[in-house]
Coordinates of N, CA and C in Angstrom, one line a residue:
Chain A
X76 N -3.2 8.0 4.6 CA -4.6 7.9 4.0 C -4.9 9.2 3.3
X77 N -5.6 8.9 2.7 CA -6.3 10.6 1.8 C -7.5 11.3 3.1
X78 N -7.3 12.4 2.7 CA -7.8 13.3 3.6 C -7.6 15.2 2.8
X79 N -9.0 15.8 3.8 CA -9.2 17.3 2.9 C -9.3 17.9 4.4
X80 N -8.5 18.9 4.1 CA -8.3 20.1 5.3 C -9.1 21.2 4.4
X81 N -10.1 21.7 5.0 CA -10.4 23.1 4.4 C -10.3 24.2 5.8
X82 N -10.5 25.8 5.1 CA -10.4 26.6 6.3 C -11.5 26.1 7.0
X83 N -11.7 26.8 8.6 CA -12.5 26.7 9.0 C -13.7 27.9 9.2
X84 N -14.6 28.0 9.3 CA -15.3 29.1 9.3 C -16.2 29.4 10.7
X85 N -16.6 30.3 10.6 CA -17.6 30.8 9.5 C -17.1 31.9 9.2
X86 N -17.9 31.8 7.6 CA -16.7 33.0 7.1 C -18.2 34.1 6.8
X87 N -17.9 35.7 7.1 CA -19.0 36.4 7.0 C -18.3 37.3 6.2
X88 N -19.1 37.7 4.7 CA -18.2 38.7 4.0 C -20.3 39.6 3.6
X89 N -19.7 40.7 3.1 CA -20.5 41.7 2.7 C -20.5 41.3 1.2
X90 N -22.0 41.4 0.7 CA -22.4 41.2 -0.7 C -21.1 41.9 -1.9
X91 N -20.8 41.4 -3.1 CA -19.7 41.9 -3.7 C -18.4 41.9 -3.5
X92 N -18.2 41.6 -2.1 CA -16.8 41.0 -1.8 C -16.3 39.7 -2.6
X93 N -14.8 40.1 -2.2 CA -14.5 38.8 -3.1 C -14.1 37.2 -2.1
X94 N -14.2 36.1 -2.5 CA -14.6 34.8 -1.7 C -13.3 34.2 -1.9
X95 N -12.2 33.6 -0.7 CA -11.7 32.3 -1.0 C -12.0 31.6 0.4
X96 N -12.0 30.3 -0.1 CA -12.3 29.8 0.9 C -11.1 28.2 0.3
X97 N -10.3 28.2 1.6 CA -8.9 27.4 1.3 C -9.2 25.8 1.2
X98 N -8.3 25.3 0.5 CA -8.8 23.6 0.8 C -7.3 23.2 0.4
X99 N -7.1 22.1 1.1 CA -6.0 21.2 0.4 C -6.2 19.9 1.3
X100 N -5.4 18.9 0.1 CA -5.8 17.8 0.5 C -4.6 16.3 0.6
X101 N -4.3 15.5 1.0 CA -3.4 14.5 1.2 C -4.4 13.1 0.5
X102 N -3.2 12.8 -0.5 CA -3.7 11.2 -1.1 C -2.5 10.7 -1.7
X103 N -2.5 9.4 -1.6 CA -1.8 8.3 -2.3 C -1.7 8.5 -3.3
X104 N -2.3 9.1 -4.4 CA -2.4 8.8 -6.3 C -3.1 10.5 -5.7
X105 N -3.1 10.4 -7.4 CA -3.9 11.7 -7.7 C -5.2 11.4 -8.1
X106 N -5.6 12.3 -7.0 CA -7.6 12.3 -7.2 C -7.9 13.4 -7.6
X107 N -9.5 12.7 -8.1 CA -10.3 14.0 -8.0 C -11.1 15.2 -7.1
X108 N -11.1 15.9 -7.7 CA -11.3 17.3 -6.5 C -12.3 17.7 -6.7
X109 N -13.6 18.0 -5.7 CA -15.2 18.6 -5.6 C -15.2 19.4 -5.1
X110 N -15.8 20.3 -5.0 CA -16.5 21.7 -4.3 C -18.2 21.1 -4.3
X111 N -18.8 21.1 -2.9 CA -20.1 20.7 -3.0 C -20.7 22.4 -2.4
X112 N -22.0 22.4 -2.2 CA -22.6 23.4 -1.6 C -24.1 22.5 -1.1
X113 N -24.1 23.2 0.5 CA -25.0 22.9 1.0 C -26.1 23.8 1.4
X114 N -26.9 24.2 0.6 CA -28.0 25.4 1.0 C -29.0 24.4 2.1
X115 N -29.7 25.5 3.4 CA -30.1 25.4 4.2 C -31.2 24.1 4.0
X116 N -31.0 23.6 4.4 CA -32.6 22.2 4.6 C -32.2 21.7 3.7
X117 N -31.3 21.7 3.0 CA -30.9 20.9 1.5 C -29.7 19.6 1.5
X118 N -29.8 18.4 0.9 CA -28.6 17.9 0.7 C -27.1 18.6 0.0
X119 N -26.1 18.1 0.2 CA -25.1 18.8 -1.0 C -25.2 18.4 -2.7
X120 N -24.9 19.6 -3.0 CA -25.1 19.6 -4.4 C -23.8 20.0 -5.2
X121 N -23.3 19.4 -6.1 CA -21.9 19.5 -6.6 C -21.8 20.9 -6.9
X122 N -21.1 21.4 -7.0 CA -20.7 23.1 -7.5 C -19.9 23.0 -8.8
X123 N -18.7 22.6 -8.5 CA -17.4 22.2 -9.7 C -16.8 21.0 -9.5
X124 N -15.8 20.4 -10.3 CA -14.6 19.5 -10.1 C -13.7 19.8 -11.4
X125 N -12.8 19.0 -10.2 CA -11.3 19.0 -11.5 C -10.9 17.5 -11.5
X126 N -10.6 16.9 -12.7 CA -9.9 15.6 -11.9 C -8.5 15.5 -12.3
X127 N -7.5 16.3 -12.9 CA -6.6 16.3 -13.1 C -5.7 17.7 -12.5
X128 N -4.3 17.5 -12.6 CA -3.6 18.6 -12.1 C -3.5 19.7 -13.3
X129 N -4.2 21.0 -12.8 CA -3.9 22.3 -13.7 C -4.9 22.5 -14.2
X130 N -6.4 21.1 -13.7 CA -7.7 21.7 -14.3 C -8.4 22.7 -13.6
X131 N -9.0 23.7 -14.6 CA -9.9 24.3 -13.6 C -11.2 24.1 -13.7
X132 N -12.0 24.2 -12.7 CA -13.1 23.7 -12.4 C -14.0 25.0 -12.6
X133 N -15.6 25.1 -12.7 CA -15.6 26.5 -12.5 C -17.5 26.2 -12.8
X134 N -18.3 27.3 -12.8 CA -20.0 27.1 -12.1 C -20.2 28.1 -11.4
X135 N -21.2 28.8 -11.8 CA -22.0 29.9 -11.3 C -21.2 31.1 -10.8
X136 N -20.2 31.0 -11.5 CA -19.0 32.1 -10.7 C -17.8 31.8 -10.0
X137 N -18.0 30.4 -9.3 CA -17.5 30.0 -8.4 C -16.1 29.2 -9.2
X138 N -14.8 29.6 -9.2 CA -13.7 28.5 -9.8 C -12.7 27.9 -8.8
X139 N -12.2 27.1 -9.0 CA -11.0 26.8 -8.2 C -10.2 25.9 -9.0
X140 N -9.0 25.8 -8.8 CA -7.8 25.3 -9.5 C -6.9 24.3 -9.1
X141 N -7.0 23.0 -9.8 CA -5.9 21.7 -9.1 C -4.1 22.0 -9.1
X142 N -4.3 22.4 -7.7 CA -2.8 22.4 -7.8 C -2.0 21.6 -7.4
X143 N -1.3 20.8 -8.4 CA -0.6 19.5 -7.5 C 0.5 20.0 -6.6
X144 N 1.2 20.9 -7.4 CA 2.6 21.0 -6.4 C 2.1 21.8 -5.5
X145 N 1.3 22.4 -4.9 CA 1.0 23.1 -3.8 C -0.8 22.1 -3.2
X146 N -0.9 20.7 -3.6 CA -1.9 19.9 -3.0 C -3.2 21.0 -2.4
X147 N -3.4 21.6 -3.2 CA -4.4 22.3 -3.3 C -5.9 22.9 -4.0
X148 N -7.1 22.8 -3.6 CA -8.0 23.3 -4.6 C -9.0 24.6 -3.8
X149 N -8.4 25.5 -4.4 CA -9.1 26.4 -3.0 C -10.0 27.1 -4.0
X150 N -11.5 27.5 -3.6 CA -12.3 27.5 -3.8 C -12.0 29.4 -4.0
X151 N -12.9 30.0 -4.9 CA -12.6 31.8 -5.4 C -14.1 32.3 -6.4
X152 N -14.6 33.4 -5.5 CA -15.9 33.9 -6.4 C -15.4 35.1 -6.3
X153 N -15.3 36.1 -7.6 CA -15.3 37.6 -7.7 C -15.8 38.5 -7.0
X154 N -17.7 37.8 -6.7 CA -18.5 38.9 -6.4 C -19.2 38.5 -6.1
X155 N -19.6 37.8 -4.7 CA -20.4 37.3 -3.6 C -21.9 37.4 -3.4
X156 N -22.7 37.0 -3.6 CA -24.6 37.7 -3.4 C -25.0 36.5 -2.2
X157 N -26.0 37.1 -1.5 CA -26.7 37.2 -1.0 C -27.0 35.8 -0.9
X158 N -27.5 35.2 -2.0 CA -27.8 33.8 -2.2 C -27.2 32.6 -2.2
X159 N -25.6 33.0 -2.2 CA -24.4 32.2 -1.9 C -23.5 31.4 -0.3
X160 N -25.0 32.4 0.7 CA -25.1 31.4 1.9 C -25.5 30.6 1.9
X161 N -24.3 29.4 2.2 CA -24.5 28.3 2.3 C -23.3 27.4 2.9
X162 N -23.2 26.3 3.0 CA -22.1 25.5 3.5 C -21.4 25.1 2.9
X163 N -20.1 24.6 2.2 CA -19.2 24.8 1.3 C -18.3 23.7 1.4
X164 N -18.3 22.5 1.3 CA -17.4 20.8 1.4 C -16.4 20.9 0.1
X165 N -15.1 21.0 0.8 CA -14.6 19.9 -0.4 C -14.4 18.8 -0.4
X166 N -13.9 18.2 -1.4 CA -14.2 16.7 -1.1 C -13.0 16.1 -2.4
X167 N -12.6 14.6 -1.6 CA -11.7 14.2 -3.2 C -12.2 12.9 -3.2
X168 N -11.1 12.1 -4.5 CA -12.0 10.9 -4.6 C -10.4 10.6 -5.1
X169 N -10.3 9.1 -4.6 CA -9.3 8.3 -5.3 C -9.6 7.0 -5.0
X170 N -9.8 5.9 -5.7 CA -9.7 4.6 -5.2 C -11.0 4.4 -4.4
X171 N -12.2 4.9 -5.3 CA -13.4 5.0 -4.8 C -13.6 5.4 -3.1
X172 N -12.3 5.8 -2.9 CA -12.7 6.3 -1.6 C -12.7 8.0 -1.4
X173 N -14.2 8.6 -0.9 CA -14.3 9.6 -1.1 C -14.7 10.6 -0.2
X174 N -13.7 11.7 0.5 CA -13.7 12.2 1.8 C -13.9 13.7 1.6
X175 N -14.3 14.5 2.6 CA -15.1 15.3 2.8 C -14.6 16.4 3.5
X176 N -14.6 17.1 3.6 CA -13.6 18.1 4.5 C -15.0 18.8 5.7
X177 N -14.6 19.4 6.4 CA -15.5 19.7 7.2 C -16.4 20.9 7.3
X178 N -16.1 21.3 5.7 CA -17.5 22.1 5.8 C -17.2 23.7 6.6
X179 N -17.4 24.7 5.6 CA -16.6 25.9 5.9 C -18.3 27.1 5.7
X180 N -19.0 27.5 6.4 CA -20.2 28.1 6.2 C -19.8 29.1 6.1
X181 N -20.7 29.5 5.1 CA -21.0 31.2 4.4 C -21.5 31.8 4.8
X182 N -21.7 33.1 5.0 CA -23.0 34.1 5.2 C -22.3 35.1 4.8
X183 N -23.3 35.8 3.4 CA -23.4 36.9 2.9 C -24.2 37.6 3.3
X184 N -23.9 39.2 3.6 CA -24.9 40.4 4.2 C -24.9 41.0 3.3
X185 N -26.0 41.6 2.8 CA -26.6 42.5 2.1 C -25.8 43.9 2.5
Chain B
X9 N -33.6 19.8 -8.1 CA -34.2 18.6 -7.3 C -33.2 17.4 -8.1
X10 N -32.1 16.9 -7.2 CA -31.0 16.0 -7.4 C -32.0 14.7 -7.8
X11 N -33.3 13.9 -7.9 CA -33.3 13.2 -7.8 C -32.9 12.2 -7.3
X12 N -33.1 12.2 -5.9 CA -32.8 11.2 -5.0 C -33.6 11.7 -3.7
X13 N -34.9 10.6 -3.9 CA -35.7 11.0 -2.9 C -35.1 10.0 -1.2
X14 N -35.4 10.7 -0.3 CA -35.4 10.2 1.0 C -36.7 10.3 1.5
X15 N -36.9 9.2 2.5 CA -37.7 9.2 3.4 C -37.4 8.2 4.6
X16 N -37.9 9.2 5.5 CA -39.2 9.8 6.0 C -38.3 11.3 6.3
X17 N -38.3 12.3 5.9 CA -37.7 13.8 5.9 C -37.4 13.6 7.7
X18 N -38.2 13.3 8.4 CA -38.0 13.7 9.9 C -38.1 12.2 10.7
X19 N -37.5 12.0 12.0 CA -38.2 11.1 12.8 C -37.5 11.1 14.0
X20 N -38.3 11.3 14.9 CA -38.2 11.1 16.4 C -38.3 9.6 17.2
X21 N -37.7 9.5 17.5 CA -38.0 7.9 18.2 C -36.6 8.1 19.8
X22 N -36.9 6.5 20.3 CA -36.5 6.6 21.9 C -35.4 6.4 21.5
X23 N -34.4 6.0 23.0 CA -33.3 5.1 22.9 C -33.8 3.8 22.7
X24 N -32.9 2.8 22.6 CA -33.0 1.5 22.3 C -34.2 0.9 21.2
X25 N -34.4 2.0 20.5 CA -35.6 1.5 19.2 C -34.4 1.4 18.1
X26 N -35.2 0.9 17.2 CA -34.5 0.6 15.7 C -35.6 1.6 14.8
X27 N -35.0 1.6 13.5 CA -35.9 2.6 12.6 C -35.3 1.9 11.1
X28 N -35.7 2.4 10.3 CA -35.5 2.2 8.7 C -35.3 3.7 8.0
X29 N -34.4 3.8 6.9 CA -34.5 5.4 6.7 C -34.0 4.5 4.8
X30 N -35.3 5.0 4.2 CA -35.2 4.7 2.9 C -34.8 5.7 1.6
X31 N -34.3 5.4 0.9 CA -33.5 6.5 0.0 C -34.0 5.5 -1.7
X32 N -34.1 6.2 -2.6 CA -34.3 5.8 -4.0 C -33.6 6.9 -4.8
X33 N -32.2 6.0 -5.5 CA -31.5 6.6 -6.0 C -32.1 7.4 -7.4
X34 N -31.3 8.1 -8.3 CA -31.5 8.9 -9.1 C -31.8 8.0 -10.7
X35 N -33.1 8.3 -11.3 CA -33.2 7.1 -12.2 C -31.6 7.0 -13.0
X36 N -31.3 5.5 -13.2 CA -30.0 5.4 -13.8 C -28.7 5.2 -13.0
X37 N -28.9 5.3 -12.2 CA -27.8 5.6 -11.2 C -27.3 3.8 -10.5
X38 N -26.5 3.5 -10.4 CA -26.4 2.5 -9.9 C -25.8 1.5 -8.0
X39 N -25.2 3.3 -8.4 CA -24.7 2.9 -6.8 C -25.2 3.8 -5.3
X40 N -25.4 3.1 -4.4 CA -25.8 4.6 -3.3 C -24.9 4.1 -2.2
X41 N -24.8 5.6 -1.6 CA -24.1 5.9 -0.6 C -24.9 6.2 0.6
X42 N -24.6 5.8 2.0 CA -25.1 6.5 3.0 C -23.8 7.6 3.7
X43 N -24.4 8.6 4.0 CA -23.6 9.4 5.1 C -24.6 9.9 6.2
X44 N -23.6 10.0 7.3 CA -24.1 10.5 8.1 C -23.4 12.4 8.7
X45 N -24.1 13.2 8.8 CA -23.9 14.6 9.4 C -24.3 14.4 10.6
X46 N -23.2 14.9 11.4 CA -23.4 15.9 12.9 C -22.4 17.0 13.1
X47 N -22.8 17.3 14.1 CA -22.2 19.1 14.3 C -21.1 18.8 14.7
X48 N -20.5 17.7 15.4 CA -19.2 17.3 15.5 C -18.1 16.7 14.8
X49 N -19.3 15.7 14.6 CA -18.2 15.0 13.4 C -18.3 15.4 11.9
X50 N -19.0 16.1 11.2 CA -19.0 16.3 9.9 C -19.9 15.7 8.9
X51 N -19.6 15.4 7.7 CA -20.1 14.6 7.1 C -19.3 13.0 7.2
X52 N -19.6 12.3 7.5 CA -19.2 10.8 7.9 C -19.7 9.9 6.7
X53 N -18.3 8.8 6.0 CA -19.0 8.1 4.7 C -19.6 6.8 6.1
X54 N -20.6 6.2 5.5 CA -20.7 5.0 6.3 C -21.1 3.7 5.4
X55 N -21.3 3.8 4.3 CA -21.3 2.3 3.5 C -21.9 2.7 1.5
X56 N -21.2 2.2 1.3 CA -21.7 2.0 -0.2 C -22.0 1.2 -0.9
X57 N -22.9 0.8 -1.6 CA -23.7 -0.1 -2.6 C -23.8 0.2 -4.0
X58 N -23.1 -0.7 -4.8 CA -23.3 -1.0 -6.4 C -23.8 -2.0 -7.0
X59 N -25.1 -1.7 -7.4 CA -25.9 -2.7 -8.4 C -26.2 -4.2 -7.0
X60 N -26.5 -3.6 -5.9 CA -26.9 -4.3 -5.1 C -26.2 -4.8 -4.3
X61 N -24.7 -5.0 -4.4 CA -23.6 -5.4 -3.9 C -23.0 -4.5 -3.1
X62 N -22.3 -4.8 -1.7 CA -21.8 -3.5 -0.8 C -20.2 -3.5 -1.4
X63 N -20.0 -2.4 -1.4 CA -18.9 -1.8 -2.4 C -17.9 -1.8 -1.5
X64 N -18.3 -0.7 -0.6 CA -17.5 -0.2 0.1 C -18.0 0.3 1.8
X65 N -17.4 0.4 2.4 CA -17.7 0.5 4.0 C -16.4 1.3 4.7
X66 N -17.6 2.3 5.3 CA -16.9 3.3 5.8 C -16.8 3.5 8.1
X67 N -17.3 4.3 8.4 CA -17.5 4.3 9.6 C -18.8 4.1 10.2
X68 N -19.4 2.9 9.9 CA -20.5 2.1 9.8 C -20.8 1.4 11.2
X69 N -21.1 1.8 12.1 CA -21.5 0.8 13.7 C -22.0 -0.4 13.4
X70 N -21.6 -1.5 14.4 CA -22.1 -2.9 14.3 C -23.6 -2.7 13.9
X71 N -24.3 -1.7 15.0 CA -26.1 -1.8 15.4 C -26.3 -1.4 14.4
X72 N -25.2 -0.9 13.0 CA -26.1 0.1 11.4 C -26.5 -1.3 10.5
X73 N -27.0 -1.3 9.4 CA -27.2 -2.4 8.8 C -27.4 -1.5 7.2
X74 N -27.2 -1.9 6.1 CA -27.8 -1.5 4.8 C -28.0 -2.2 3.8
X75 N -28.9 -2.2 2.9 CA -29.1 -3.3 2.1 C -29.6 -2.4 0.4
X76 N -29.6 -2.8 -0.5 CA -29.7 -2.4 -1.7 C -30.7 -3.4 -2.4
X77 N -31.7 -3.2 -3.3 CA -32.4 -3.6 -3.2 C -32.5 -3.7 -4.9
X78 N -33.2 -5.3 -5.5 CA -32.8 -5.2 -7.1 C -33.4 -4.2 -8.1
X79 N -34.8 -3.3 -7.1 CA -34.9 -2.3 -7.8 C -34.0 -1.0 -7.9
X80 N -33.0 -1.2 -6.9 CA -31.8 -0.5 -6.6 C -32.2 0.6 -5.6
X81 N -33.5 0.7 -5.2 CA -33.4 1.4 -3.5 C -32.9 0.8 -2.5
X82 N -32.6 1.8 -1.6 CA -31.7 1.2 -0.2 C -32.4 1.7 0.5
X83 N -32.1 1.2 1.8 CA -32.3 1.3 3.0 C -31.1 1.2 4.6
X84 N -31.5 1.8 5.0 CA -30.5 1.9 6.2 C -31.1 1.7 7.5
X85 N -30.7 0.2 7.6 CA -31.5 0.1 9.4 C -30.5 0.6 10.3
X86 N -31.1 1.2 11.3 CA -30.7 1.5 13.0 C -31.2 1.3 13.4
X87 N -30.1 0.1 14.4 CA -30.9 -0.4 16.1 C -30.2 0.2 17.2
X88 N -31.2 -0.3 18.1 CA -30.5 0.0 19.6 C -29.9 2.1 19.8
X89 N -30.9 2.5 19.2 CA -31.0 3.7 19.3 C -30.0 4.7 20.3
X90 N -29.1 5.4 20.5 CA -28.6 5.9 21.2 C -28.9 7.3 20.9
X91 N -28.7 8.5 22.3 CA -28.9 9.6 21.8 C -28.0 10.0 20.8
X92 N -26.4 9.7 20.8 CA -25.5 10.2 19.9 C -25.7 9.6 18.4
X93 N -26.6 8.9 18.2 CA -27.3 8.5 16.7 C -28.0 9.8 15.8
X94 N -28.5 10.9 16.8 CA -29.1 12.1 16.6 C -28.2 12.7 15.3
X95 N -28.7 13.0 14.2 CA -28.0 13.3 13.4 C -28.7 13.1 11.9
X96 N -28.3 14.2 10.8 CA -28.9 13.9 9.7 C -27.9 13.1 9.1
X97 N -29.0 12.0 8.2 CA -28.4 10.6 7.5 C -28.4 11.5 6.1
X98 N -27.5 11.4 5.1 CA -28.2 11.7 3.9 C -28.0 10.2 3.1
X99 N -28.3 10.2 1.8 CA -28.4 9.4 0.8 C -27.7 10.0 -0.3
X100 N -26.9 9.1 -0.9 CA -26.2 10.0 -2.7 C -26.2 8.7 -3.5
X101 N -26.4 8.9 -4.8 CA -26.3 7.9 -5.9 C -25.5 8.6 -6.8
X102 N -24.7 7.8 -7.3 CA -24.1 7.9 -8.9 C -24.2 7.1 -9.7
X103 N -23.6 7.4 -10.7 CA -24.0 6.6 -12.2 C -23.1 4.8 -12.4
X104 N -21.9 5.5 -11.5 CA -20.4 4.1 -11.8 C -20.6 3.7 -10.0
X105 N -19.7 2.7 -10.3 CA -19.5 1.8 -9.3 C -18.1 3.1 -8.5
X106 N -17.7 3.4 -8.8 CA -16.1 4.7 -7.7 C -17.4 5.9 -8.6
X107 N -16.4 6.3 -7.7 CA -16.5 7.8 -7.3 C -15.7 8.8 -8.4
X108 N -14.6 8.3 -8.8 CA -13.6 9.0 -9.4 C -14.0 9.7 -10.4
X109 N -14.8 9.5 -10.9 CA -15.1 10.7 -12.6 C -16.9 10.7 -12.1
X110 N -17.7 10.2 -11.6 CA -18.9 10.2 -11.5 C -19.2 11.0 -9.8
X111 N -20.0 12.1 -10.4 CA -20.3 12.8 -8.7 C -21.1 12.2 -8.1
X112 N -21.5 12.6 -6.8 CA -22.1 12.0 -6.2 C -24.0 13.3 -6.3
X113 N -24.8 12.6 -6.2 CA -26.2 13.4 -6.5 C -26.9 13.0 -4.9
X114 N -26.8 14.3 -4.1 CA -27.6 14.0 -2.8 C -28.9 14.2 -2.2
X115 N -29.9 13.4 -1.9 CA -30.9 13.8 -1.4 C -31.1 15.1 -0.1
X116 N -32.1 15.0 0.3 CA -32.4 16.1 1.1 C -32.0 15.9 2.8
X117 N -32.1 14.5 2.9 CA -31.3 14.1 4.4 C -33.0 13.4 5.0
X118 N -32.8 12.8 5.8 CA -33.7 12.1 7.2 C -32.9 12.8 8.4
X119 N -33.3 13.9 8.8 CA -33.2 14.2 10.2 C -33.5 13.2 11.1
X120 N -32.8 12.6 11.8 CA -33.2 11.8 13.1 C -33.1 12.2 14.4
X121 N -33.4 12.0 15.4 CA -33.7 12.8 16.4 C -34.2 11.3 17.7
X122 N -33.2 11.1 18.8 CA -33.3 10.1 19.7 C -33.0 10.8 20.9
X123 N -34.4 10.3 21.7 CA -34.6 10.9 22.9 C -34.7 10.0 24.4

């Protein structure tokens, strides 16, 4: 079945640091690939996607890259703020069926 | 503001009650999703609806129920309340019937809360 393994967290980095946060994923066909963000009291809100192998995805700083031969979309921001806590889903989609990884929480310090 | 209102933002109720938790998708949007969040299990899909029709069905309990409506809001009944129901429901709409090129737009969630 399709399924998204991301790291697990929580991940605490200092403002300016640089961000990966790992994902990869198992499916039958080739799907598409999401990065959501879930700010505190908030639903998820899409960040990027790719739906092909070698696309890059990319939003607010934030990019990540479909890698097919290494079933991967791992998520990468240069330079981290303050405001970028928050909870972090990937997610794919194939065959309208669309799964969710479990969510890898942020906290940036000032 | 995704455009996808929920309600009722909060609700506390017993065991063995039922409740309603209503969502109105994003103008234009055709299809909605329910999920469910908890601290254990994650985000959980539990049923999808296009253009009023159930699409697709995920990890959905007998006692859950959902229905789409021709103005195209949904609703999600729970019965028979259990504490492990505790958990925020959200709501997502998109534009297509899959997922595959159309994201999903999420409301803010119905916290539930069974005591």
């Amino acid at each position: 079945g399709n399924s998204v393994t991301q790291m697990e967290g929580p991940v605490t980095l200092s403002e300016e640091a640089f961000l990966t946060i790992n994902c990869t994923y198992t499916a039958t066909g080739y799907p598409s690939l999401f990065w959501y963000v879930q700010y505190p009291g908030e639903g998820l809100q899409l960040l990027l996607k790719a739906t092909k192998a070698d696309d890059k995805g990319s939003n607010k700083g934030f990019e990540a890259t479909y890698r097919k031969e290494t079933t991967s979309f791992h998520l990468e921001k240069g330079s981290v703020q303050v405001s970028d806590s928050a909870v972090y889903f990937c997610a794919l989609t194939y065959n309208n069926d669309m799964r969710f990884g479990a969510g890898t929480r942020l906290t940036v310090k000032p | 503001d995704s455009g996808v209102t929920q309600t009722p933002k909060h609700l506390i109720t017993a065991t063995g009650q039922r409740v309603t938790l209503r969502c109105s998708p994003r103008s234009g949007d055709l299809s909605v999703y329910w999920y469910q969040q908890s601290l254990d299990q994650g985000l959980q899909f539990l049923i999808q609806y296009y253009n009023g029709e159930e699409r697709a069905k995920g990890n959905i309990l007998e006692r859950f129920s959902a229905q789409q409506f021709p103005d195209l809001h949904s609703e999600l009944n729970l019965s028979s309340l259990e504490l492990g129901d505790s958990a925020l429901y959200f709501c997502a709409s998109s534009e297509q019937g899959s997922s595959y090129n159309s994201p999903l737009h999420f409301g803010n969630g119905t916290r539930l809360t069974v005591t």
